[in-house]
Structures are given as structure tokens and as C-alpha cells.
Coordinates of C-alpha atoms in Angstrom, one line a residue:
Chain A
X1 CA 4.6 371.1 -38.0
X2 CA 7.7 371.9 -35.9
X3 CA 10.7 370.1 -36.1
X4 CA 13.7 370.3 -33.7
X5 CA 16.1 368.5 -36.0
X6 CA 19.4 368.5 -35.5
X7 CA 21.0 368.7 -38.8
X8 CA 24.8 367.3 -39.6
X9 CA 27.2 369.2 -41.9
X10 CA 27.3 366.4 -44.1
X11 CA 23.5 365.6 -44.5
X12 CA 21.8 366.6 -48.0
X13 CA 18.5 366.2 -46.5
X14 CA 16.6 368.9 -45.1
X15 CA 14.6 367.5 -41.9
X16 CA 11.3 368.7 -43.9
X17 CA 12.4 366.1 -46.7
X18 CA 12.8 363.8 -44.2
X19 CA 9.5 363.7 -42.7
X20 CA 7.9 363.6 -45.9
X21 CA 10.3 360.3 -46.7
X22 CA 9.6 358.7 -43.4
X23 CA 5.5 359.7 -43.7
X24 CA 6.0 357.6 -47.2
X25 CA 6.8 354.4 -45.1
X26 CA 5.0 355.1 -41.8
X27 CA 2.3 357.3 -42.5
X28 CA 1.8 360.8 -41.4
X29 CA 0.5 359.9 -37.8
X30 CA 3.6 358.3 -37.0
X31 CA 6.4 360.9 -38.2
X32 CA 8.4 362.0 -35.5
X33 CA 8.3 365.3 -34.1
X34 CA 11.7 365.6 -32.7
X35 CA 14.5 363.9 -34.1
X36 CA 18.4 363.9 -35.0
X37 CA 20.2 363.6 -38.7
X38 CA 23.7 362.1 -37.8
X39 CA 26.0 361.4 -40.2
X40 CA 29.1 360.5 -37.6
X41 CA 28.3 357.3 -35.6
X42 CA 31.6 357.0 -33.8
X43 CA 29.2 357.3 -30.5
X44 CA 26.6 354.9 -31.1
X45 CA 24.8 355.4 -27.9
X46 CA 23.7 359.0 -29.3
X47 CA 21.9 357.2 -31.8
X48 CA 18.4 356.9 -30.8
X49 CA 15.2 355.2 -31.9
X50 CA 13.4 357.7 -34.8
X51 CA 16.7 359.6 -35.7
X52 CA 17.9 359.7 -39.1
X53 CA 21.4 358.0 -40.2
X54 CA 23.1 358.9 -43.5
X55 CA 25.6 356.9 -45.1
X56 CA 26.7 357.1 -48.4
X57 CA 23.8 359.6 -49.5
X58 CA 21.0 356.9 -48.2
X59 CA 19.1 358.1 -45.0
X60 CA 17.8 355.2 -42.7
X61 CA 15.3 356.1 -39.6
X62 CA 16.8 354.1 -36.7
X63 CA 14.7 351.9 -35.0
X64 CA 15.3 349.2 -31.9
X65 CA 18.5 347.8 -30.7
X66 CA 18.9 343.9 -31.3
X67 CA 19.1 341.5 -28.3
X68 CA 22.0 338.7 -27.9
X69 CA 19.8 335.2 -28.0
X70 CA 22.0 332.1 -26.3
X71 CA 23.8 330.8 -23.7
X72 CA 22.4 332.8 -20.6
X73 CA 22.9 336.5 -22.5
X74 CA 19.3 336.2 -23.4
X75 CA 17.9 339.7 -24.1
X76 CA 21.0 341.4 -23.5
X77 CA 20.8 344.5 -25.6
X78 CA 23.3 344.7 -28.4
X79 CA 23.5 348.7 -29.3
X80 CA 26.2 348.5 -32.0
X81 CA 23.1 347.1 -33.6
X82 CA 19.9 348.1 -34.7
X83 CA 17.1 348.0 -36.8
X84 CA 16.7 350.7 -39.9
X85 CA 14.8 351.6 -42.8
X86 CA 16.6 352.3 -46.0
X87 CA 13.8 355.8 -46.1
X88 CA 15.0 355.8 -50.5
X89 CA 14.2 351.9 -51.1
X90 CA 11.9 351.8 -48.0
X91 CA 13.7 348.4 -47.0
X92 CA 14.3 347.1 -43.5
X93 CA 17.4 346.9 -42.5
X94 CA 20.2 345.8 -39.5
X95 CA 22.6 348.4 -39.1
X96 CA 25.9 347.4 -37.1
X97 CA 27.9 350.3 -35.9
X98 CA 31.9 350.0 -35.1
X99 CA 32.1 348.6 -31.6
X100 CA 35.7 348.0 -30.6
X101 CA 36.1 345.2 -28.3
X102 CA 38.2 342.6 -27.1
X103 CA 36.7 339.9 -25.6
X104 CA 37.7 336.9 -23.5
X105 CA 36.2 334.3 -25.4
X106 CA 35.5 331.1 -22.9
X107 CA 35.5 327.9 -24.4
X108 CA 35.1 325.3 -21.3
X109 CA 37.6 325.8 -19.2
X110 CA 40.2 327.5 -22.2
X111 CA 40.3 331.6 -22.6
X112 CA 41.6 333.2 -25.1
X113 CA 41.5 336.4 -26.6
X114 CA 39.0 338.0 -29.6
X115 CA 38.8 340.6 -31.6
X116 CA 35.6 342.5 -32.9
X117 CA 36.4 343.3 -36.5
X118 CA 33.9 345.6 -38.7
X119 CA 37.0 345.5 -41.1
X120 CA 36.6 341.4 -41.1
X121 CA 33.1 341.3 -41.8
X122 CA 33.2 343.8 -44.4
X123 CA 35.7 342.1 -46.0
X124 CA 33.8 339.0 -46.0
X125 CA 30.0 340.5 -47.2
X126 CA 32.1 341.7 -50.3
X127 CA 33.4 338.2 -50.4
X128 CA 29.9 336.3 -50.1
X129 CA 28.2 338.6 -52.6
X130 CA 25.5 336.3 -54.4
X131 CA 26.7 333.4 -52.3
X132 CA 23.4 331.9 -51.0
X133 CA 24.7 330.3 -47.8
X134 CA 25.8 333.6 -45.7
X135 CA 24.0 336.8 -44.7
X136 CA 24.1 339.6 -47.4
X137 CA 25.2 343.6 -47.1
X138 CA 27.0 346.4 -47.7
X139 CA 29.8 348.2 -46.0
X140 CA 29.8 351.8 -46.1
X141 CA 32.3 354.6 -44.3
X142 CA 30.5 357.2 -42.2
X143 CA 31.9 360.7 -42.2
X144 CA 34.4 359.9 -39.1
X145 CA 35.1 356.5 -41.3
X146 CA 33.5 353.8 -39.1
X147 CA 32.8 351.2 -41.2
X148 CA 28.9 350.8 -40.9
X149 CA 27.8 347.3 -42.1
X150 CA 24.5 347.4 -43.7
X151 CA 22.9 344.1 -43.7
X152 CA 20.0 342.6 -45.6
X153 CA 17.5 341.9 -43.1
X154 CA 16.5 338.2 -42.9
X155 CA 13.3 337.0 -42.1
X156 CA 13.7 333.5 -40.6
X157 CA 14.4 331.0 -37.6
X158 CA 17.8 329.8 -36.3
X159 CA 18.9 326.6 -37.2
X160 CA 18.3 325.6 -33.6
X161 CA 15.1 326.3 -33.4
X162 CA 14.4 324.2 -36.4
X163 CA 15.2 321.1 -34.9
X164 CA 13.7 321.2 -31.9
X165 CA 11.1 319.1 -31.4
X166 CA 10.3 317.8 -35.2
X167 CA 9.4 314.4 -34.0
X168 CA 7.9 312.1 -31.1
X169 CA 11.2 310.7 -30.8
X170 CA 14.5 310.9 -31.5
X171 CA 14.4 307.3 -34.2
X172 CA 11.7 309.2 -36.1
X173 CA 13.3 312.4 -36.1
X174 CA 16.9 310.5 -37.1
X175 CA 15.4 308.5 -40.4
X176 CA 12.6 311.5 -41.3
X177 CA 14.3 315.1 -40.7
X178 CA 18.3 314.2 -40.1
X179 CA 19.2 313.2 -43.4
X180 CA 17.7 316.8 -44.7
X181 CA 19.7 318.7 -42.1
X182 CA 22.6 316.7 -42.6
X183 CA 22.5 317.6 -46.0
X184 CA 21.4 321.4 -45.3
X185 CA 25.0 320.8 -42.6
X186 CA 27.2 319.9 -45.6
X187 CA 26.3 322.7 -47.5
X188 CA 27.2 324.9 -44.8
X189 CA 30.8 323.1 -43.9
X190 CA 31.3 323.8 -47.9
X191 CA 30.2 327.7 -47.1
X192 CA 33.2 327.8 -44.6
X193 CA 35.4 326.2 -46.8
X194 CA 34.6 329.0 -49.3
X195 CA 35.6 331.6 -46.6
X196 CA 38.8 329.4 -45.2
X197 CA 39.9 329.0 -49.3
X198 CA 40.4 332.6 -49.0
X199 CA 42.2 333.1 -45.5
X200 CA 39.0 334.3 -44.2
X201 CA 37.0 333.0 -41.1
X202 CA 33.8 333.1 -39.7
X203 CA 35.2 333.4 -35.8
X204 CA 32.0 332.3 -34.4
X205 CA 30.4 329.3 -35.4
X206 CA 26.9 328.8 -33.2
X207 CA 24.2 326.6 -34.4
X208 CA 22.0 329.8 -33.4
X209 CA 24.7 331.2 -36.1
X210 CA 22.8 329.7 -39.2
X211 CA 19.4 331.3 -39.9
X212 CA 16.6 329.5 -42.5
X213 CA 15.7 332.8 -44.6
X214 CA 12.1 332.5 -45.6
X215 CA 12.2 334.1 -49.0
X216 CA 14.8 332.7 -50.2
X217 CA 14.5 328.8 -48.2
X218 CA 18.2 329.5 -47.6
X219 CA 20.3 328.4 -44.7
X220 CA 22.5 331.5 -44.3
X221 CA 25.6 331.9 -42.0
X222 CA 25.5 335.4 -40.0
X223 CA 27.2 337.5 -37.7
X224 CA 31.1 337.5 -38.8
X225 CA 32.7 340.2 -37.1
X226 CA 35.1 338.0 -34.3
X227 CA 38.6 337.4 -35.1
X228 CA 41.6 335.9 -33.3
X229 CA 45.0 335.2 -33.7
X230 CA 46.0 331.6 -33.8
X231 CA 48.9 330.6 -34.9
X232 CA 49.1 327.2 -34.9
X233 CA 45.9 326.2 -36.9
X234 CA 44.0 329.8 -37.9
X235 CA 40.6 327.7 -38.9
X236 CA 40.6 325.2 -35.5
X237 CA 38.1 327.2 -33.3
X238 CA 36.5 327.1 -36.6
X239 CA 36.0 323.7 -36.8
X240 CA 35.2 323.1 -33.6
X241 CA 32.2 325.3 -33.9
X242 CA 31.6 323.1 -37.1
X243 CA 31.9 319.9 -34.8
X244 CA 29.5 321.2 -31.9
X245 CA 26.7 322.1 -34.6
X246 CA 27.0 318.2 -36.0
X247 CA 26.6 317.1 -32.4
X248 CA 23.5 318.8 -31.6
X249 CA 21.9 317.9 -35.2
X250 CA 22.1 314.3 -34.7
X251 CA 21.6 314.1 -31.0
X252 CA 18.6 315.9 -32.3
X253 CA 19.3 318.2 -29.7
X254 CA 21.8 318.3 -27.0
X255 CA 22.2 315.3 -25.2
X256 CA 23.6 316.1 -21.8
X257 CA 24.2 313.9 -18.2
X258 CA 21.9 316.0 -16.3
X259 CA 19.2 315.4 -18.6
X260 CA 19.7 311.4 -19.0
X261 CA 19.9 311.5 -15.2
X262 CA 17.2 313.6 -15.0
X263 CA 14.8 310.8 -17.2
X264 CA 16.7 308.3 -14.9
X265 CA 18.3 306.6 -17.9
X266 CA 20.0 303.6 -18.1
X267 CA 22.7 304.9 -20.3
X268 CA 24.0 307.1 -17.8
X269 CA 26.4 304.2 -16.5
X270 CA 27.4 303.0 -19.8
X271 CA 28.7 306.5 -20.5
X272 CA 32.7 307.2 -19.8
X273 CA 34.8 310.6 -20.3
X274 CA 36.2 309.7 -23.4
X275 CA 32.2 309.4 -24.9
X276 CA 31.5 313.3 -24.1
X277 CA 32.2 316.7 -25.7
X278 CA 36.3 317.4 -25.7
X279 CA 35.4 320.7 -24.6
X280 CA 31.9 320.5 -22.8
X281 CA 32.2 317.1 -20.8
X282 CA 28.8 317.4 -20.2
X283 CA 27.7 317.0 -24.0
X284 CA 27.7 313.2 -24.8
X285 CA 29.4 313.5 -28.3
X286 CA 29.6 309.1 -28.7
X287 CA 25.9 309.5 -29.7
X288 CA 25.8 305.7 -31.0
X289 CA 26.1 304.4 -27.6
X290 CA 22.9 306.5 -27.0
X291 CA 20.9 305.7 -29.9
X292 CA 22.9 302.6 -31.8
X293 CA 21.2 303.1 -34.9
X294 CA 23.4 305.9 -35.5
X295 CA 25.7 304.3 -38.4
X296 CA 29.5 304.1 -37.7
X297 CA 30.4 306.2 -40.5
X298 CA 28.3 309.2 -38.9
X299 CA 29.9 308.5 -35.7
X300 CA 33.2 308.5 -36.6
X301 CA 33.0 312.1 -37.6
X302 CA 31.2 312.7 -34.0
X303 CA 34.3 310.5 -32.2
X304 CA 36.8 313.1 -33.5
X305 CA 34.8 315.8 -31.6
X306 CA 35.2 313.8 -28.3
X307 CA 37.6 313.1 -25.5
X308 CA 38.6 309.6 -26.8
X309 CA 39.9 311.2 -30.0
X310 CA 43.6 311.2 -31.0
X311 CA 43.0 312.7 -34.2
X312 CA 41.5 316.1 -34.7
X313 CA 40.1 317.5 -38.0
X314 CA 42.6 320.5 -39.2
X315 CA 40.6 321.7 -42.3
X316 CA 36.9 321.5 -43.7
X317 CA 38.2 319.5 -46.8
X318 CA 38.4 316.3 -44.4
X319 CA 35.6 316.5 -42.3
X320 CA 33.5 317.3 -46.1
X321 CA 35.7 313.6 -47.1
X322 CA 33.6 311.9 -44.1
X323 CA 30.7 313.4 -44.4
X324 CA 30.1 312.1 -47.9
X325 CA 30.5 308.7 -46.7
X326 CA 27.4 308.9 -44.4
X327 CA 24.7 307.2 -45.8
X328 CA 21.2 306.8 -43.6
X329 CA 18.8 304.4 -44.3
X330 CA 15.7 303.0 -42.6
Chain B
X1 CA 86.4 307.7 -55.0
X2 CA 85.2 309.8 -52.3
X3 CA 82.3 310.2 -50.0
X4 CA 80.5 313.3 -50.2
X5 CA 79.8 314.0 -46.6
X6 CA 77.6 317.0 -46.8
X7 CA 75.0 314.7 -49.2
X8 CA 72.4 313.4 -47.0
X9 CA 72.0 309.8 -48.7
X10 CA 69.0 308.6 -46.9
X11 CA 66.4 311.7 -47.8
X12 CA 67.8 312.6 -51.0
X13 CA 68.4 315.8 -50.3
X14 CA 71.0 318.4 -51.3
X15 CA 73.0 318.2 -48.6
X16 CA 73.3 317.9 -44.4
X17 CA 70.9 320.5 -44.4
X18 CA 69.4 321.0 -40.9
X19 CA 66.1 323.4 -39.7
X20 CA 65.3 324.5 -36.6
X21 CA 62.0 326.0 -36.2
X22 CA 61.6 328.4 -33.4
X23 CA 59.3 330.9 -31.7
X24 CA 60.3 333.1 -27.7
X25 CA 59.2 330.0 -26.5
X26 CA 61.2 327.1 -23.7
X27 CA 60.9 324.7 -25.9
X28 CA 62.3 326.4 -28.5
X29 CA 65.4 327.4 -26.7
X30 CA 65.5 323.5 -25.8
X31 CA 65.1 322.5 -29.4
X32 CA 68.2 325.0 -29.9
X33 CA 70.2 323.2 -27.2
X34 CA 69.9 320.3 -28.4
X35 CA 70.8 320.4 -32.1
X36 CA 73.9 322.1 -30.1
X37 CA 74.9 319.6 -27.7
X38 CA 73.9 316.3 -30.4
X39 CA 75.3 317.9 -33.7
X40 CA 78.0 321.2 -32.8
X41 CA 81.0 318.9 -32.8
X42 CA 80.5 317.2 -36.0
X43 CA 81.5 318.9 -39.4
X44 CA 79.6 319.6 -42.3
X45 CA 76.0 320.9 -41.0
X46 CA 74.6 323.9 -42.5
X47 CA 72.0 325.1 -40.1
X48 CA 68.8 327.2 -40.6
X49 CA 67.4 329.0 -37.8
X50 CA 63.5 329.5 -38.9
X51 CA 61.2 331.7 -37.4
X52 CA 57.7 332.6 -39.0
X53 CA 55.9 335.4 -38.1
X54 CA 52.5 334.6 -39.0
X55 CA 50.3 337.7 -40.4
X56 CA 47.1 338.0 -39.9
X57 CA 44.8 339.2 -42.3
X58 CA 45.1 343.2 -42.5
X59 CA 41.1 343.4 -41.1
X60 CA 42.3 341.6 -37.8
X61 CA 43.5 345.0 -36.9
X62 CA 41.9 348.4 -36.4
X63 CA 44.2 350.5 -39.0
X64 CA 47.0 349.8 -41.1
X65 CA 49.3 351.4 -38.7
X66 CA 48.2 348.9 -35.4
X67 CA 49.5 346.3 -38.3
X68 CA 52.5 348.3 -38.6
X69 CA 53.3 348.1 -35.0
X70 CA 52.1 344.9 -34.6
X71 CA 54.4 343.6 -37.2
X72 CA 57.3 345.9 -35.7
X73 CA 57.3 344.4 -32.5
X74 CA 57.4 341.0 -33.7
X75 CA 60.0 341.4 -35.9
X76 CA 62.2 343.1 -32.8
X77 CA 61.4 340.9 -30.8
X78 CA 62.3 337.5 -33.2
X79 CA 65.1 339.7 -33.8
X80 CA 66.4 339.2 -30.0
X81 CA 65.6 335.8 -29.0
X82 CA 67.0 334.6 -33.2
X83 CA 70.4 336.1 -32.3
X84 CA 70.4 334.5 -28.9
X85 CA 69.4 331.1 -30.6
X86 CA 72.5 331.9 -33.3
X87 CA 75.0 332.3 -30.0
X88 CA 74.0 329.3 -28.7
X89 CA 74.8 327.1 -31.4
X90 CA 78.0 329.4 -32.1
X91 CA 79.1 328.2 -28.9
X92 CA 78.5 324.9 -28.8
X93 CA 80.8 325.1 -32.0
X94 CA 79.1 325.4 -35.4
X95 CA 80.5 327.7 -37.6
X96 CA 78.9 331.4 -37.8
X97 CA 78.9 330.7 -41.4
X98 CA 77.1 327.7 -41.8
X99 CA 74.1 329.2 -39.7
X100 CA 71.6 330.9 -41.4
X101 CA 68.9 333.3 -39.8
X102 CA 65.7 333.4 -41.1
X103 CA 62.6 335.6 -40.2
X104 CA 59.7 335.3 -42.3
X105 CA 56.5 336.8 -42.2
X106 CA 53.7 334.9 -44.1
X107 CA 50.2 334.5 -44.7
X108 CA 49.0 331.2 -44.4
X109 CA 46.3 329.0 -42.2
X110 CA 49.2 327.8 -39.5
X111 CA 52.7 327.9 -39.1
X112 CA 53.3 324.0 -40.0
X113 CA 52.4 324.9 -43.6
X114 CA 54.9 327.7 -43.6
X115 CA 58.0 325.9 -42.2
X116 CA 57.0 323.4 -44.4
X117 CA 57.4 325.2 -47.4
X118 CA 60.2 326.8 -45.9
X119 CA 61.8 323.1 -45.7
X120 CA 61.0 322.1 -49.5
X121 CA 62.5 325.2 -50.9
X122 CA 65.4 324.6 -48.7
X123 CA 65.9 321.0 -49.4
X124 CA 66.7 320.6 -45.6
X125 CA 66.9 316.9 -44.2
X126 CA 65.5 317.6 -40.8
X127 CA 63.4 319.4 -39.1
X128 CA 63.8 320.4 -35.0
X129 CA 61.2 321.9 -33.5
X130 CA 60.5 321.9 -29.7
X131 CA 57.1 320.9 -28.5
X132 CA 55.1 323.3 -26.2
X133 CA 53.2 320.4 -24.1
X134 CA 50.0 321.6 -24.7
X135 CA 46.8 319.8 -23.6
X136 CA 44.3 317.6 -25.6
X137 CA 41.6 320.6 -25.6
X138 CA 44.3 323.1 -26.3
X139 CA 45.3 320.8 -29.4
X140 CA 41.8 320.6 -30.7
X141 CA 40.9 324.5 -30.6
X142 CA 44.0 326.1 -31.3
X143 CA 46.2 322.9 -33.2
X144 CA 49.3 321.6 -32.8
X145 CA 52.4 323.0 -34.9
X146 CA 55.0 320.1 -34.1
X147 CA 52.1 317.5 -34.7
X148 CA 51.0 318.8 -37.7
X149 CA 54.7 319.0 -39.4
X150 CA 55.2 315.1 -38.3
X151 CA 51.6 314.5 -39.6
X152 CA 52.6 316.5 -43.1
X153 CA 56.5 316.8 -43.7
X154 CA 57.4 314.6 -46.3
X155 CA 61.0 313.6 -47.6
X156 CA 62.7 314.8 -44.1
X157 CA 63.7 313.4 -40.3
X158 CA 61.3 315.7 -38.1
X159 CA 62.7 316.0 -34.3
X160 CA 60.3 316.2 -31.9
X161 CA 62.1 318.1 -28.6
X162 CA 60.4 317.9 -25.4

């Protein structure tokens, strides 16, 4: 068979040994004809499905990019990362090259400015080793000294699409599946505590941000590689995040105007600005005033997330303070 | 018997001990201004002129030497707007050596913890600090420095200048 093969300095492999690696995990049909072995990344877009990547010794056969899933970027291809096989463990992994970028990150009507860090979140999967509540990896240097994250593959929905549609209604789902993810919540406020403890952040707190990993049944934070600078309180966007996730879990979903208009509901007139989202007015955050069975402890912590709050929370230790004072009973 | 004027009775603190926290900002410059004009023609102040430079983790930026610079312009900079700060108060008639220049660079979660430390270890009474007039949403996401020293200083006046 004839190979074209374009071999790096650095690579131990010959492309023969290769083939007879990748055969080992794909079979013999499917062993590509034509294909690179690149052992400097710094341009990711020369990476292409079916080359070879070597990093630290390990070759991994590059497969498809992954896609950005929320908040109207839906399917828009993220190149920096992609799929690989470890070809020595024959593991699946996600493989996320250095991408550079500064971002204006919009929150309502605020901008401000963000940082993509591969230093950050290699910082933080040595941190989180063996902690059960965030993704799990490996940094390694390629030749050019990117720092490639390699990251443990997770099989598993997002948190958001967990709670979707559990029950009939939104009382069943409240007394039958809240108090679980209220619980599974908690856990996760303490995971960010763990990182804030240590002057680390996570930089972009999305409920689509938490993933249920199959194997393991554990809620796992991913994708750590924003940073920004502020000054006044470093863990605030933070928190927010934190605040917005709590929201949507016991609104059982995001409760907006348009859609209580849309169902022509009566609470639509009882609502007033200080009831809704401090950031996105169109969130009701006052949740009791939609569904009073919601106990005053639990909305207290949801108040502080709204535009009638005076008080904000400045660290995980005191939301985690109210939190364990919720108690939900039928 | 006689009265120790430089004791400040009321906090227990060592003496008339006064902190001024300031960034570049207005505010700042007005918090400056006003410790002048409300306190330059009395005696016995001593004056500390704080500024934090708060570091970000080294992983925040791309190589150690975009920290370097990073760090380097922020000092110059603190450098400038600090002496400025130091002529003002000069002026309005403290003397040069009862002011005391600080620029710190720490690590910490927000600059209200540091100036707060800063303030215990220097037994200061008071604490000025200028306040930037930020918005509710701006307060939420980003915090507020001046609220959070009123919300956590303890044994000290805090001024609020608007």
C-alpha cells in the first residue's frame, strides 16, 4: 500500500507503524491512504480529519471538529477542537489546540473583555485531578510549545437537557426531580468553591457547562479556558453564572414574558421589573410569584439574582450558607 | 497630663492614621481632594496613599514576559497619577513627611480584601476611597470595591467620596 505521509522531524513513528496502529482500532478497510504526522500545531487549520498528532510520544488520529451548542451559535464549528484517538490506549479523545482570542463577552447590555487561556485550563485539570465534579485531562507542550489540552472524553447530556421536560407540570417536576438537582446544584457551587479557594475560576458558567457523565453518574463542570480581569470582585461573573443556572433549575426551565404572554397568562400583569433577571429582564427570576409553592428560603437565594436586590452574593461560601437552609417538602 | 493628639481614641488605633485608596480614576483624584481641602490644615495626620495593583494569575497571560509588561505598565503608570495624588495633598498643606506612598501588587479575589489588609497592618483609622458610580448590573457582575470595604472593614471610619 502507498502512503504519502508527511512525516515531522520530531515523530518516532514511521507512517507504516502508523497504519498498522490505526488498522488496530479501525480495521484495515478504513486506514487512510494519504495522511499527515504533525507534531507542531501552532496552525490548527492544517490539521485535518485522518492525520496523525504526536504529543508527548502518544500519536492520536484526528477526527471531526466539535460544534458550539447554545445561544444562537448552534453548529458553529469550533476547530481549536476536535475529536482524537489516543492510537497506544486506543481511547477517544477531545483534543483542544491553542486558539488565542479575545473576545467581547456580552452579558445583556454590559461588554467586557475575555481572555482564551490554554495556560488557565491547564492549570486547573492539574488542579481537579480525581475531583469528580469537573472534566478530566492532560496538558501536554507540542514541539512549538502550544499547550495541547487532552481531555477525557465524556459520554453524557448537559445539565439542560436533563431538565427539560421531566414532568407534566412544573408542581410535579418541583416536589419529584428539583430537590435531586438542587442537590446535584450544591455539589457543583462547592466544585467552584474548590477552584475560587485556590484563585482559580471557571470563566464561564453555562448550565449547558455541566455534563451528566454516564460511566461515572457524575455531574462534571467543562470547558475552562475563559479568563478576565476584574478587579473589583475576581469570582462575580462567576457567581452570576452560578445564579442563572439556579434560576433555570427551579423555573424548571426558563421562565420568560414572551412565553407567559404567549400561554396568555395571568401572571404576566402581576410581574414588575424588580421580579426579573438583573441582567436578562426578560428571565422572571421572583419564581414564587409564578409558582407560590416555591418556599421563601429558596426564593431568597433567587431574589438576590434579581433587579429588586440590594444585596449581591460576593463568594460561593454564602450562597452554599442559603442553600442549606432550603428544605422542600410535599 | 496631656492629650495625645495623634491617638485616635474612638477606633483604638495607633494613631491619626489616615488611608486613601486610589486607582487613575475621577473619583479617585476627588477622594484625594477632599482629604486635602477637610484635613490639610490640621496637624497631626499621617497619610497613606494606597494603590493595589491587582495580579492576575500568571495563566491569564500568554507568557511570562506579557506579565512582565503587563505589570510594568501598571506600575508606571500608578507611578504617575501616585505622585500627582502626593502633590495634591502637599499643597493643600500636609507635610511631605507624613505622606506615605504605597504601590502594592497582590494576589487576591478583589481589591477590598487587599486595602483591607493593607488597613489592619497599618492600624489606620480611616479609610477614603472615591466611588466610581457604577450601575446595579455593573455591581452585580463585576462588584463593588467601596461597597465591599463599608460592607467588611472593621475597627475604622470608611469615607465614601462621590
Amino acid at each position: 500500500m502507498e502512503t504519502s505521509a508527511a512525516k515531522d522531524s520530531a515523530s518516532t513513528y514511521s507512517p507504516k507503524q502508523l497504519q498498522e496502529m490505526i488498522a488496530a482500532f479501525l480495521g484495515s478497510d478504513h486506514v487512510p491512504k494519504r495522511f499527515k504526522i504533525i507534531s507542531d500545531t501552532s496552525d490548527f487549520f492544517r490539521v485535518e480529519y485522518n492525520d496523525v498528532v504526536i504529543l508527548a510520544g502518544v500519536p492520536y488520529l484526528m477526527r471531526n471538529y466539535t460544534r458550539e451548542g447554545r445561544f444562537g451559535l448552534d453548529d458553529e464549528p469550533k476547530y481549536w477542537v476536535r475529536k482524537a484517538i489516543n492510537l497506544k490506549k486506543k481511547e477517544v479523545k477531545i483534543m483542544k489546540f491553542v486558539f488565542h482570542e479575545e473576545i467581547d463577552a456580552h452579558v445583556g447590555e454590559m461588554i467586557f473583555k475575555c481572555v482564551r487561556s490554554p495556560g488557565k485550563e491547564a492549570a486547573i485539570l492539574d488542579m481537579v485531578t480525581g475531583h469528580k465534579n469537573f472534566m478530566h485531562g492532560v496538558a501536554v507542550r507540542d514541539t512549538a510549545g502550544n499547550i495541547i489540552r487532552i481531555l477525557d472524553f465524556i459520554r453524557g447530556k448537559r445539565l439542560d437537557e436533563l431538565v427539560y421536560k421531566q414532568a407534566e407540570n412544573h408542581e410535579e417536576f418541583f416536589y419529584h426531580h428539583l430537590p435531586g438537582y438542587l442537590s446535584v446544584y450544591g455539589e457543583m457551587v462547592k466544585a467552584i468553591q474548590f477552584l475560587h479557594e485556590q484563585g482559580q475560576k471557571h470563566g464561564d458558567i453555562r448550565r449547558d457547562h455541566i455534563l451528566l457523565d454516564r460511566e461515572s453518574g457524575d455531574y462534571r463542570w467543562i470547558d475552562f479556558d475563559y479568563d478576565y480581569y476584574q478587579e473589583a470582585n475576581m469570582f462575580g461573573y462567576d457567581l452570576f453564572g452560578l445564579g442563572n443556572i439556579l434560576i433555570f433549575l427551579v423555573g424548571g426551565g426558563d421562565i420568560t414574558i414572551q412565553h407567559l404572554r404567549a400561554h396568555a397568562s395571568s401572571f404576566v400583569d402581576k410581574l414588575s421589573l424588580e421580579d426579573m433577571n438583573i441582567i436578562f429582564n426578560n428571565r422572571v427570576a421572583n419564581i414564587q410569584k409564578i409558582h407560590p409553592y416555591v418556599p421563601d428560603a429558596l426564593n431568597y437565594i433567587l431574589l438576590h439574582f434579581s433587579n429588586g436586590a440590594n444585596l449581591y452574593y460576593e463568594n460561593t461560601a454564602q450562597l452554599l450558607e442559603d442553600l442549606a437552609e432550603v428544605q422542600i417538602h410535599a | 497630663m496631656t492629650t495625645d493628639h495623634t491617638k485616635c481614641d474612638i477606633t483604638g488605633m495607633v494613631e491619626r492614621h489616615i488611608m486613601i485608596a486610589v486607582d487613575s480614576s475621577d473619583n479617585a483624584r476627588r477622594a484625594v481632594l477632599f482629604v486635602g481641602d477637610f484635613f490639610g490644615c490640621y496637624e497631626g495626620f499621617q497619610l497613606t496613599l494606597l494603590h493595589i495593583i491587582l495580579e492576575p494569575e500568571a495563566t491569564f497571560f500568554s507568557d511570562n514576559e506579557a506579565r512582565q509588561q503587563w505589570l510594568s505598565e501598571k506600575q508606571t503608570d500608578a507611578r504617575k497619577f501616585m505622585e500627582d495624588y502626593r502633590h495634591i495633598l502637599v499643597d493643600a498643606g500636609f507635610p511631605d513627611d507624613r505622606i506615605n506612598v504605597r504601590i502594592d501588587t497582590m494576589r487576591a479575589s478583589s481589591v477590598a480584601d487587599c486595602i483591607i489588609r493593607e488597613q489592619e497592618e497599618m492600624k489606620c483609622c480611616t479609610i477614603v476611597i472615591g466611588r466610581r458610580g457604577i450601575s446595579k448590573k455593573e455591581e452585580f457582575i463585576f462588584g463593588s470595591t467601596s461597597n465591599r470595604i463599608i460592607h467588611e472593614a472593621k475597627k475604622c471610619a470608611v469615607l465614601v467620596i462621590e
